Coordinates of C-alpha atoms in Angstrom, one line a residue:
Chain A
M11 CA 123.3 118.5 130.3
I12 CA 124.1 116.1 127.4
F13 CA 126.8 118.2 126.1
R14 CA 129.7 118.5 128.5
L15 CA 133.4 119.1 128.2
K16 CA 135.3 115.9 128.5
Q17 CA 138.9 117.3 129.1
R18 CA 139.8 120.9 130.0
S19 CA 141.8 122.9 127.3
V20 CA 143.5 125.9 126.8
L21 CA 141.5 127.2 123.9
P22 CA 139.0 129.8 124.7
G23 CA 135.2 129.8 123.0
F24 CA 133.7 126.6 124.0
K25 CA 130.8 127.6 125.7
L26 CA 130.3 130.8 123.3
T27 CA 130.8 128.5 120.1
L28 CA 128.6 125.5 121.4
G29 CA 126.0 127.8 123.0
Y30 CA 125.7 129.7 119.9
S31 CA 125.4 126.3 117.6
L32 CA 122.7 124.7 120.1
L33 CA 120.6 127.9 119.8
Y34 CA 120.8 128.2 116.6
L35 CA 120.3 124.5 115.5
S36 CA 117.4 124.6 117.6
L37 CA 115.8 127.7 116.3
V38 CA 116.4 126.7 112.7
V39 CA 116.0 123.0 112.7
L40 CA 114.8 121.0 115.7
I41 CA 111.7 123.0 116.7
P42 CA 110.4 123.6 113.1
L43 CA 111.2 119.9 112.7
S44 CA 109.2 119.0 116.1
A45 CA 106.3 121.1 114.9
V46 CA 105.4 118.7 112.0
F47 CA 105.6 115.6 114.5
L48 CA 103.6 117.2 117.2
K49 CA 100.7 118.5 114.5
S50 CA 100.5 115.1 113.7
A51 CA 100.0 114.0 117.0
T52 CA 97.3 116.3 117.9
N53 CA 95.1 115.1 115.3
G54 CA 95.2 111.5 116.6
W55 CA 96.1 108.2 115.5
Q56 CA 93.1 107.3 113.7
H57 CA 93.0 110.6 111.5
F58 CA 96.7 110.3 110.8
W59 CA 96.2 106.6 109.6
E60 CA 93.3 107.4 107.2
A61 CA 95.2 110.3 105.9
A62 CA 98.6 108.5 105.2
T63 CA 96.9 105.8 103.7
A64 CA 94.3 106.8 101.4
P65 CA 94.1 105.3 97.9
R66 CA 95.7 108.6 96.3
V67 CA 98.2 108.8 98.9
L68 CA 99.3 105.0 98.6
A69 CA 99.6 105.4 94.8
S70 CA 102.0 108.4 95.4
Y71 CA 104.0 106.4 97.7
K72 CA 104.0 103.6 95.3
L73 CA 105.2 105.9 92.5
T74 CA 107.8 107.8 94.6
F75 CA 109.6 104.7 96.3
G76 CA 109.5 102.9 93.0
M77 CA 110.8 105.1 90.7
S78 CA 113.4 106.5 93.3
L79 CA 114.4 102.8 93.8
L80 CA 114.8 102.5 89.8
A81 CA 116.6 105.6 89.4
A82 CA 119.1 104.8 92.2
L83 CA 119.8 101.6 90.9
V84 CA 120.5 102.8 87.6
N85 CA 122.6 105.4 89.0
S86 CA 124.6 102.8 91.0
A87 CA 125.6 100.8 87.8
F88 CA 126.2 103.9 85.4
G89 CA 127.8 105.8 88.4
L90 CA 130.3 103.1 89.2
V91 CA 131.5 103.3 85.3
V92 CA 131.7 106.9 85.4
A93 CA 133.6 106.8 88.4
W94 CA 135.8 104.1 86.8
V95 CA 136.4 105.7 83.7
L96 CA 137.3 109.2 85.5
V97 CA 140.1 107.5 87.3
R98 CA 141.4 105.0 85.3
Y99 CA 141.3 106.3 81.6
H100 CA 142.4 109.1 79.8
F101 CA 140.1 110.8 77.3
P102 CA 139.7 114.5 75.8
G103 CA 137.4 116.6 78.1
K104 CA 137.9 114.4 81.0
R105 CA 138.3 117.2 83.3
I106 CA 135.3 119.1 82.1
V107 CA 133.3 115.9 82.4
D108 CA 134.5 115.4 86.0
A109 CA 133.2 118.9 87.0
L110 CA 130.0 118.7 85.4
V111 CA 129.0 115.7 87.1
D112 CA 128.0 117.7 90.1
L113 CA 125.7 119.6 88.0
P114 CA 122.9 118.3 89.3
F115 CA 123.7 119.6 92.9
A116 CA 124.5 123.0 91.7
L117 CA 121.8 123.5 88.9
P118 CA 118.6 124.5 90.6
T119 CA 115.8 121.9 90.5
A120 CA 113.5 124.2 88.6
V121 CA 115.7 124.8 85.7
A122 CA 116.5 121.0 85.7
G123 CA 112.6 120.6 85.7
I124 CA 111.8 122.7 82.8
S125 CA 115.0 121.5 80.5
L126 CA 114.3 118.0 80.9
A127 CA 110.4 118.4 80.4
A128 CA 111.6 120.6 77.1
V129 CA 114.1 117.7 76.1
Y130 CA 112.0 114.6 76.7
S131 CA 108.6 115.9 75.7
S132 CA 107.0 114.3 72.3
H133 CA 108.5 117.4 70.6
G134 CA 111.9 117.7 72.4
W135 CA 115.2 116.4 71.2
I136 CA 115.2 113.1 72.8
G137 CA 111.5 112.8 73.5
Q138 CA 110.7 112.7 69.5
I139 CA 113.4 110.0 69.0
L140 CA 112.1 107.8 71.6
E141 CA 108.6 108.5 70.6
R142 CA 109.2 107.0 67.4
V143 CA 110.2 103.7 68.8
G144 CA 106.8 104.1 70.9
I145 CA 108.4 105.2 74.3
K146 CA 106.4 108.2 76.2
V147 CA 108.7 109.8 78.8
A148 CA 107.0 113.1 79.5
F149 CA 104.0 113.0 81.6
T150 CA 104.3 109.2 82.5
P151 CA 106.0 107.3 85.3
L152 CA 109.1 107.0 83.2
G153 CA 109.3 110.8 83.2
V154 CA 109.6 110.9 86.8
W155 CA 112.3 108.3 86.9
V156 CA 114.2 110.4 84.3
A157 CA 114.1 113.4 86.4
L158 CA 115.1 111.3 89.8
T159 CA 117.9 109.6 87.9
F160 CA 119.2 113.2 86.9
I161 CA 119.1 114.4 90.5
G162 CA 120.6 111.6 91.9
L163 CA 123.7 111.1 89.2
P164 CA 126.4 112.5 91.4
F165 CA 125.9 110.6 94.3
V166 CA 127.4 107.3 93.7
V167 CA 129.9 108.7 91.2
R168 CA 131.2 111.2 94.1
T169 CA 131.2 108.3 96.7
V170 CA 133.1 105.7 94.5
Q171 CA 135.2 107.8 92.9
P172 CA 137.7 108.4 96.0
V173 CA 137.9 104.8 96.8
I174 CA 138.8 104.0 93.4
E175 CA 141.5 106.8 93.7
D176 CA 143.1 105.1 96.7
L177 CA 142.9 101.5 95.1
N178 CA 146.4 100.1 95.9
T179 CA 147.4 98.9 92.7
D180 CA 149.8 96.4 94.7
L181 CA 146.6 94.3 95.1
E182 CA 145.6 94.1 91.4
E183 CA 149.2 93.3 90.3
A184 CA 149.4 90.6 93.0
A185 CA 146.2 89.0 92.0
A186 CA 147.3 89.2 88.2
S187 CA 150.7 87.6 89.1
L188 CA 149.0 84.7 90.9
G189 CA 147.1 84.0 87.8
A190 CA 143.5 86.0 87.9
S191 CA 142.2 87.1 84.9
R192 CA 140.9 90.6 84.6
W193 CA 137.5 89.8 85.2
Q194 CA 138.3 87.7 88.2
I195 CA 140.6 90.7 89.7
L196 CA 137.2 93.4 88.7
W197 CA 135.1 90.8 90.7
R198 CA 137.0 89.2 93.4
V199 CA 139.3 91.9 94.5
I200 CA 138.0 95.3 93.5
F201 CA 134.3 95.3 93.4
P202 CA 134.5 93.8 97.1
I203 CA 136.4 97.0 98.2
L204 CA 134.3 99.4 96.3
R205 CA 130.8 98.0 97.7
P206 CA 130.6 99.8 101.1
A207 CA 130.9 103.2 99.0
L208 CA 128.5 101.9 96.5
Q209 CA 125.9 101.1 98.9
T210 CA 126.3 104.6 100.6
G211 CA 125.9 106.1 97.3
F212 CA 122.9 104.2 96.5
A213 CA 121.4 105.2 99.7
L214 CA 122.2 108.6 99.3
A215 CA 120.5 108.7 96.0
F216 CA 117.7 107.0 96.7
A217 CA 117.1 109.3 99.8
R218 CA 117.6 112.2 97.8
A219 CA 115.0 111.1 94.8
L220 CA 112.3 110.3 97.8
G221 CA 112.1 113.8 98.7
E222 CA 112.7 115.6 95.3
Y223 CA 109.9 117.9 93.9
G224 CA 111.2 120.8 91.5
S225 CA 112.9 118.8 89.0
V226 CA 110.2 116.3 88.8
V227 CA 106.5 118.2 88.7
F228 CA 107.3 119.7 85.4
I229 CA 108.2 116.4 83.4
S230 CA 105.7 114.1 85.2
G231 CA 102.2 116.0 84.4
N232 CA 101.2 115.6 88.1
M233 CA 98.2 113.5 87.1
P234 CA 96.8 112.0 90.3
M235 CA 96.9 108.2 90.8
R236 CA 99.4 108.0 88.0
T237 CA 102.1 110.5 87.7
E238 CA 101.9 112.2 91.1
I239 CA 104.5 112.1 93.5
S240 CA 104.3 112.6 97.5
S241 CA 106.2 115.7 97.9
L242 CA 103.5 117.2 95.2
L243 CA 100.8 115.6 97.2
I244 CA 101.6 117.5 100.5
I245 CA 101.6 120.8 98.4
T246 CA 98.5 119.8 96.9
K247 CA 96.9 118.9 100.4
L248 CA 98.3 122.5 101.8
E249 CA 96.6 124.5 99.0
Q250 CA 93.3 122.8 99.9
Y251 CA 94.1 123.7 103.5
D252 CA 94.2 120.2 104.6
Y253 CA 97.0 120.8 107.0
A254 CA 96.5 117.4 108.8
G255 CA 96.5 115.3 105.7
A256 CA 99.7 117.3 104.5
T257 CA 101.6 116.6 107.8
A258 CA 100.7 112.7 107.9
I259 CA 102.5 112.3 104.3
A260 CA 105.4 114.6 105.9
V261 CA 105.5 112.2 108.7
V262 CA 105.5 109.1 106.7
M263 CA 108.3 110.4 104.5
L264 CA 110.4 112.0 107.4
L265 CA 110.4 108.7 109.2
V266 CA 111.7 106.7 106.0
S267 CA 114.5 109.4 105.4
F268 CA 115.8 109.3 108.9
A269 CA 115.6 105.7 108.8
L270 CA 117.9 106.0 105.8
L271 CA 119.9 108.4 107.2
F272 CA 120.5 106.3 110.1
L273 CA 121.2 103.0 107.7
I274 CA 123.7 105.4 105.9
N275 CA 125.7 106.3 109.1
W276 CA 125.8 102.7 110.1
N277 CA 127.0 101.3 107.0
Q278 CA 129.9 103.9 106.7
A279 CA 130.7 103.2 110.2
R280 CA 131.0 99.4 109.8
S281 CA 132.9 100.0 106.6
H282 CA 135.5 102.0 108.2
R283 CA 136.0 99.5 110.8
F284 CA 137.2 97.2 108.3
L285 CA 139.4 99.5 106.3
Chain B
M18 CA 159.5 74.7 69.8
S19 CA 155.8 75.6 70.4
S20 CA 155.8 73.3 73.2
L21 CA 158.8 75.0 74.6
Q22 CA 157.1 78.0 74.7
T23 CA 153.9 77.4 76.0
A24 CA 155.9 75.6 79.1
S25 CA 157.8 78.9 79.6
E26 CA 154.6 80.8 79.5
T27 CA 153.0 78.5 82.2
K28 CA 156.1 79.2 84.2
I29 CA 156.4 83.2 84.0
R30 CA 152.8 84.2 82.8
P31 CA 153.2 87.8 81.4
V32 CA 152.0 90.1 83.9
P33 CA 150.1 93.2 82.0
R34 CA 152.3 96.1 81.7
H35 CA 149.8 98.2 83.7
P36 CA 147.8 96.1 85.9
S37 CA 144.7 98.4 85.5
A38 CA 144.6 97.7 81.8
E39 CA 141.4 96.6 80.6
P40 CA 141.2 95.2 76.7
R41 CA 141.2 98.0 74.5
W42 CA 137.4 97.4 73.4
L43 CA 136.2 97.0 77.1
R44 CA 137.7 100.6 77.8
W45 CA 136.2 102.3 74.8
L46 CA 133.1 100.7 75.4
L47 CA 133.1 101.5 79.2
I48 CA 134.3 105.4 78.2
G49 CA 131.3 105.4 75.8
G50 CA 128.7 104.2 77.9
A51 CA 129.6 106.3 80.6
L52 CA 129.9 109.6 78.2
S53 CA 126.3 108.6 76.6
F54 CA 124.8 108.3 80.4
L55 CA 126.0 111.8 80.8
A56 CA 125.1 113.1 77.8
L57 CA 121.4 111.8 78.1
F58 CA 120.9 112.9 81.9
L59 CA 123.5 115.9 82.1
F60 CA 124.7 117.4 78.9
V61 CA 121.7 117.8 76.8
P62 CA 119.6 119.1 79.3
L63 CA 122.3 121.5 80.2
V64 CA 122.5 122.5 76.6
A65 CA 118.9 122.5 76.2
V66 CA 118.7 125.4 78.8
F67 CA 120.5 127.8 76.4
V68 CA 119.2 126.7 73.3
N69 CA 115.9 127.4 74.5
A70 CA 116.6 130.6 76.0
F71 CA 118.2 132.2 72.8
H72 CA 115.7 130.1 70.5
K73 CA 114.0 133.6 69.3
G74 CA 117.3 135.8 69.4
W75 CA 118.8 138.2 71.5
E76 CA 116.4 140.5 71.5
A77 CA 113.6 138.1 72.9
Y78 CA 116.2 136.7 75.4
W79 CA 116.8 140.3 76.6
Q80 CA 113.1 141.4 76.9
A81 CA 112.7 138.9 79.4
F82 CA 114.8 140.6 81.9
L83 CA 112.7 143.8 81.4
T84 CA 109.5 142.8 82.8
P85 CA 109.1 144.2 86.4
S86 CA 108.1 140.9 87.7
T87 CA 111.2 139.5 86.7
Q88 CA 113.3 141.9 87.8
S89 CA 111.8 142.1 91.1
A90 CA 112.2 138.3 91.4
I91 CA 116.1 138.4 90.9
C92 CA 116.1 141.1 93.6
L93 CA 114.3 139.0 96.2
T94 CA 116.8 136.0 95.2
L95 CA 119.7 138.2 95.8
L96 CA 118.2 139.2 99.2
T97 CA 117.4 135.8 100.3
A98 CA 121.1 134.6 99.4
V99 CA 122.6 137.9 101.4
I100 CA 120.8 137.2 104.4
A101 CA 120.9 133.2 104.4
V102 CA 124.7 132.7 103.3
P103 CA 126.3 135.0 106.0
L104 CA 123.6 133.4 108.8
N105 CA 124.8 129.8 107.9
L106 CA 128.7 130.8 107.7
V107 CA 128.5 132.3 111.2
F108 CA 127.0 129.1 112.3
G109 CA 129.3 126.8 110.6
V110 CA 132.5 128.5 111.7
M111 CA 131.4 128.6 115.5
A112 CA 130.0 124.9 115.1
A113 CA 133.1 123.8 113.5
W114 CA 135.1 125.6 116.2
A115 CA 133.4 123.9 118.8
I116 CA 133.4 120.6 117.2
A117 CA 136.9 120.6 116.2
K118 CA 138.9 122.3 119.0
F119 CA 137.1 120.5 121.9
D120 CA 136.5 116.9 123.1
F121 CA 132.9 116.7 124.5
R122 CA 130.2 114.3 125.2
G123 CA 127.5 114.4 122.6
K124 CA 129.6 115.5 119.7
N125 CA 128.5 112.9 117.5
L126 CA 124.9 113.6 118.3
L127 CA 125.4 117.0 117.4
L128 CA 127.2 115.9 114.1
T129 CA 124.2 113.8 113.1
L130 CA 121.7 117.0 113.9
I131 CA 123.5 119.2 112.0
D132 CA 123.0 116.8 108.9
L133 CA 119.5 116.6 109.4
P134 CA 118.1 119.1 106.9
F135 CA 119.6 117.3 104.2
S136 CA 117.5 114.4 105.0
V137 CA 114.2 116.5 104.8
S138 CA 112.5 116.9 101.7
P139 CA 112.4 120.7 100.5
V140 CA 108.7 120.3 100.7
I141 CA 108.5 119.0 103.9
A142 CA 110.7 122.1 105.1
G143 CA 108.4 124.6 103.7
L144 CA 105.6 122.8 105.7
M145 CA 107.1 123.1 109.0
F146 CA 107.2 126.7 108.7
V147 CA 103.6 126.8 107.5
L148 CA 102.5 124.7 110.6
L149 CA 104.8 127.1 112.8
F150 CA 103.7 130.5 111.5
G151 CA 100.8 130.0 109.1
R152 CA 97.4 131.5 109.9
Q153 CA 96.5 128.2 111.7
G154 CA 100.0 127.5 113.0
W155 CA 101.4 127.5 116.3
F156 CA 102.1 131.4 116.4
G157 CA 99.6 132.2 113.9
A158 CA 97.2 134.1 115.9
W159 CA 99.9 135.9 118.0
L160 CA 101.6 137.1 114.4
D161 CA 97.9 138.3 113.2
E162 CA 97.7 140.5 116.3
Q163 CA 101.0 142.0 115.9
E164 CA 100.3 142.3 112.2
I165 CA 103.7 140.5 111.2
K166 CA 103.5 138.3 108.1
I167 CA 106.0 135.6 107.7
I168 CA 104.1 133.0 105.6
F169 CA 103.2 134.4 102.2
A170 CA 106.0 137.0 102.7
V171 CA 109.8 137.4 102.7
P172 CA 110.6 136.2 106.1
G173 CA 109.2 133.0 105.3
I174 CA 111.3 132.8 102.2
V175 CA 114.1 133.5 103.9
L176 CA 113.7 131.2 106.5
A177 CA 113.2 128.2 104.3
S178 CA 116.3 129.1 102.6
V179 CA 118.3 129.3 105.6
F180 CA 117.1 125.8 106.6
V181 CA 117.7 124.2 103.5
T182 CA 121.2 125.8 103.1
F183 CA 121.9 125.1 107.0
P184 CA 124.5 122.4 106.9
F185 CA 126.6 123.3 103.7
V186 CA 129.6 125.8 105.6
A187 CA 129.4 123.2 108.5
R188 CA 130.0 120.4 106.8
E189 CA 132.6 121.5 104.7
L190 CA 134.6 123.2 107.7
I191 CA 134.0 120.6 110.3
P192 CA 136.2 117.7 109.0
L193 CA 138.8 120.2 107.6
M194 CA 139.3 121.6 111.1
Q195 CA 139.2 118.1 112.6
S196 CA 142.1 117.2 110.4
Q197 CA 144.2 120.1 111.0
G198 CA 144.2 119.4 114.8
R199 CA 144.5 122.0 117.5
D200 CA 148.2 122.3 118.0
E201 CA 148.6 125.6 116.3
E202 CA 145.9 127.3 117.9
E203 CA 147.1 125.9 121.4
A204 CA 150.5 127.3 120.8
A205 CA 149.3 130.8 120.0
T206 CA 146.8 130.9 122.9
V207 CA 149.7 129.9 125.4
L208 CA 151.8 132.6 123.5
G209 CA 149.0 135.0 124.9
A210 CA 147.1 135.5 121.9
S211 CA 143.4 136.1 122.6
G212 CA 140.7 133.9 121.1
W213 CA 139.7 136.3 118.6
K214 CA 143.1 136.8 117.6
T215 CA 143.9 133.2 117.2
F216 CA 140.9 132.6 115.4
W217 CA 141.8 135.4 112.9
R218 CA 145.4 135.3 112.2
V219 CA 145.8 131.3 112.8
T220 CA 142.9 129.5 111.9
L221 CA 141.2 131.7 109.6
P222 CA 144.1 131.4 107.0
N223 CA 144.0 127.7 107.2
I224 CA 140.4 127.0 106.5
K225 CA 139.9 129.8 104.1
W226 CA 139.5 127.5 100.8
G227 CA 137.3 125.4 102.8
L228 CA 135.6 128.5 103.6
V229 CA 135.0 129.7 100.1
Y230 CA 134.1 126.1 99.2
G231 CA 131.2 125.9 101.2
V232 CA 130.1 129.4 100.8
I233 CA 129.7 129.0 97.0
L234 CA 127.8 125.8 97.7
C235 CA 125.7 127.4 100.1
N236 CA 124.8 130.4 97.9
A237 CA 123.6 128.4 95.0
R238 CA 121.5 126.4 96.9
A239 CA 120.3 129.6 98.6
M240 CA 119.5 131.1 95.3
G241 CA 118.1 128.1 93.5
E242 CA 115.8 126.7 96.1
F243 CA 112.4 125.7 94.8
G244 CA 110.3 123.1 96.8
A245 CA 110.8 124.8 100.4
V246 CA 110.3 128.3 99.0
S247 CA 107.3 127.2 96.8
V248 CA 105.3 126.4 99.8
V249 CA 106.1 129.3 101.9
S250 CA 105.8 132.0 99.0
G251 CA 102.3 132.2 98.1
H252 CA 103.5 133.0 94.5
I253 CA 102.6 136.9 94.6
S254 CA 103.8 138.1 91.6
G255 CA 106.4 141.2 92.0
L256 CA 106.5 140.4 95.9
T257 CA 107.1 136.9 96.9
N258 CA 108.6 135.2 93.9
T259 CA 112.2 134.1 93.7
M260 CA 113.8 133.4 90.2
P261 CA 112.9 129.8 90.6
L262 CA 109.4 130.7 91.2
Q263 CA 109.2 133.0 88.5
I264 CA 110.8 130.2 85.9
E265 CA 107.9 127.8 86.9
I266 CA 105.2 130.8 86.4
L267 CA 106.5 132.0 82.8
Y268 CA 106.8 128.1 81.9
N269 CA 103.2 127.6 82.9
E270 CA 102.1 130.7 81.3
Y271 CA 103.9 129.2 78.0
N272 CA 106.2 131.8 77.9
F273 CA 109.2 129.7 77.3
V274 CA 111.6 131.8 76.0
A275 CA 111.3 134.1 79.3
A276 CA 111.1 130.8 81.3
F277 CA 114.6 129.7 79.7
A278 CA 116.2 133.0 79.9
V279 CA 115.7 133.3 83.7
A280 CA 117.0 129.7 83.8
S281 CA 119.9 130.3 81.8
L282 CA 120.9 132.8 84.4
L283 CA 120.5 130.2 87.4
A284 CA 122.4 127.7 85.1
M285 CA 125.2 130.2 84.5
L286 CA 125.4 130.7 88.2
A287 CA 125.5 126.8 88.7
L288 CA 128.4 126.7 86.1
V289 CA 130.3 129.5 87.4
T290 CA 129.8 127.5 91.0
L291 CA 131.3 124.3 89.6
G292 CA 134.0 126.2 87.8
I293 CA 135.1 128.0 91.2
K294 CA 134.7 124.7 93.0
T295 CA 137.0 122.8 90.6
L296 CA 139.7 125.7 90.8
V297 CA 139.7 125.5 94.3
E298 CA 139.9 121.7 94.5
S299 CA 142.8 121.5 92.1
Q300 CA 144.5 124.9 93.3
H301 CA 144.2 123.8 97.1
A302 CA 144.0 120.2 97.1
S303 CA 146.4 120.0 100.0
A304 CA 144.0 122.5 101.9
L305 CA 141.2 120.2 101.3
R306 CA 142.9 117.3 101.8
H307 CA 140.6 115.7 104.3
K308 CA 138.4 114.7 101.5
H309 CA 140.8 111.8 100.8
P310 CA 141.8 110.6 104.1
V311 CA 143.2 107.2 103.0
Q312 CA 147.1 107.3 102.2
R313 CA 147.5 107.0 98.3
P314 CA 150.3 104.4 97.6
T315 CA 153.4 106.3 96.1
S316 CA 153.6 105.3 92.4

């Protein structure tokens, strides 16, 4: 048995609560998840490889990974600025802005999807302005990027913000009194402290974007080979009763997500050791 | 005179009044940059939901909720949340008790496993249940014999929602209860309180705001889930459509006012969720203190 009590305790309920947790976890999460891997295993390696590397599937990986990466990068830069502004500066409406940063967590993805599609379409408020300078957003890969940026927006802000709040101003004062310029302080003193949180936020935003579906499908136009994300391709295959094909893509996406999860935990454990 | 001044300046460099003082222009540039970014990606889309919903006036807005398919979608969404949230609430409390109050081997493994649903794409979550309970799935033939429908029916929707909202309450409670330690519970037990009484009278008052927080986030996700539910629902109008799925159908039928009207309801739910969340955070910051474990310097 893996789960065993290390130390006797006077508190009751260990067996009951742990037992129930493990049972529920197995029923809801572990058994269904293993179904995906077993299903792909029963189809054989050859079939898996063909399904997971078909040209249309490869095009969807390229779009999904590329746009997720781009969205996470932009979110890292602006998320850092937003977190900094929210902690260090005062401006009217700051509390409301702070609360609204979490909107992508709370707003259902379908709502975000139709709204972004409306705003960034060629008749939309922002879309028509961009169209005048020759930029088309809706039904292009750029639209996918807009949706993924929206969905990943809170991650960097919310991982970096508490670290900025906890920044010891003594360090900055010491650096300033020793003659460092503000830029030097920002770059050489503050940024290294924020870097682990920034990395974690980036990875979280990237991981979230990889699996996103609802907010993307309305704005992307879902054209095969061009604006079709991997999640949508899974659904398309399912609708054609190509279960093996859908499962193959799912396994690839799951393995990438788990690798990212591992990386995030490792990065956090490492940074905690030094702080 | 001037040489004297520079000499004194090099000796005692003026330390900025406040060390975190960027130049004024930079401060406003950063605030401006942050707000424009948020406006483009958050504020404008949020406002657009309501503007599009009321685009043709109150009458058209109201009309959207009178169609039977929309009403049944609202009912199904509520039903899903009413089942999924309590299930995950019970699990969250149980798991947090085991993890926070006892030392056992495999605790880190359990913590990682609880987080797993967050890293599974919603579409894949739906796919899992199709592979298990769909017609060609593992239990498909057996379920067919028993004439039980899970996929393309309400149970599948509930299952998918339970999966995607699985970690919310547990994740909120575990760090909170870990930071509170176990002294109070041990004292109560030693003094003769039963386990149930200890939980009810000692633990629950300590964790209630964390619980509220977890439950509202869990509820928002349960009501708003789209990808996972979309895979298992089958989109049977009036039977297996939740509100997000109904939004998709209305939108694809070019019934934009109705689509945005239903969307506005979910957007209001999101705003209320954020409101409660902010309130709990500001009113009960100390009860949720685990969020910032690092000591802040006293200013």
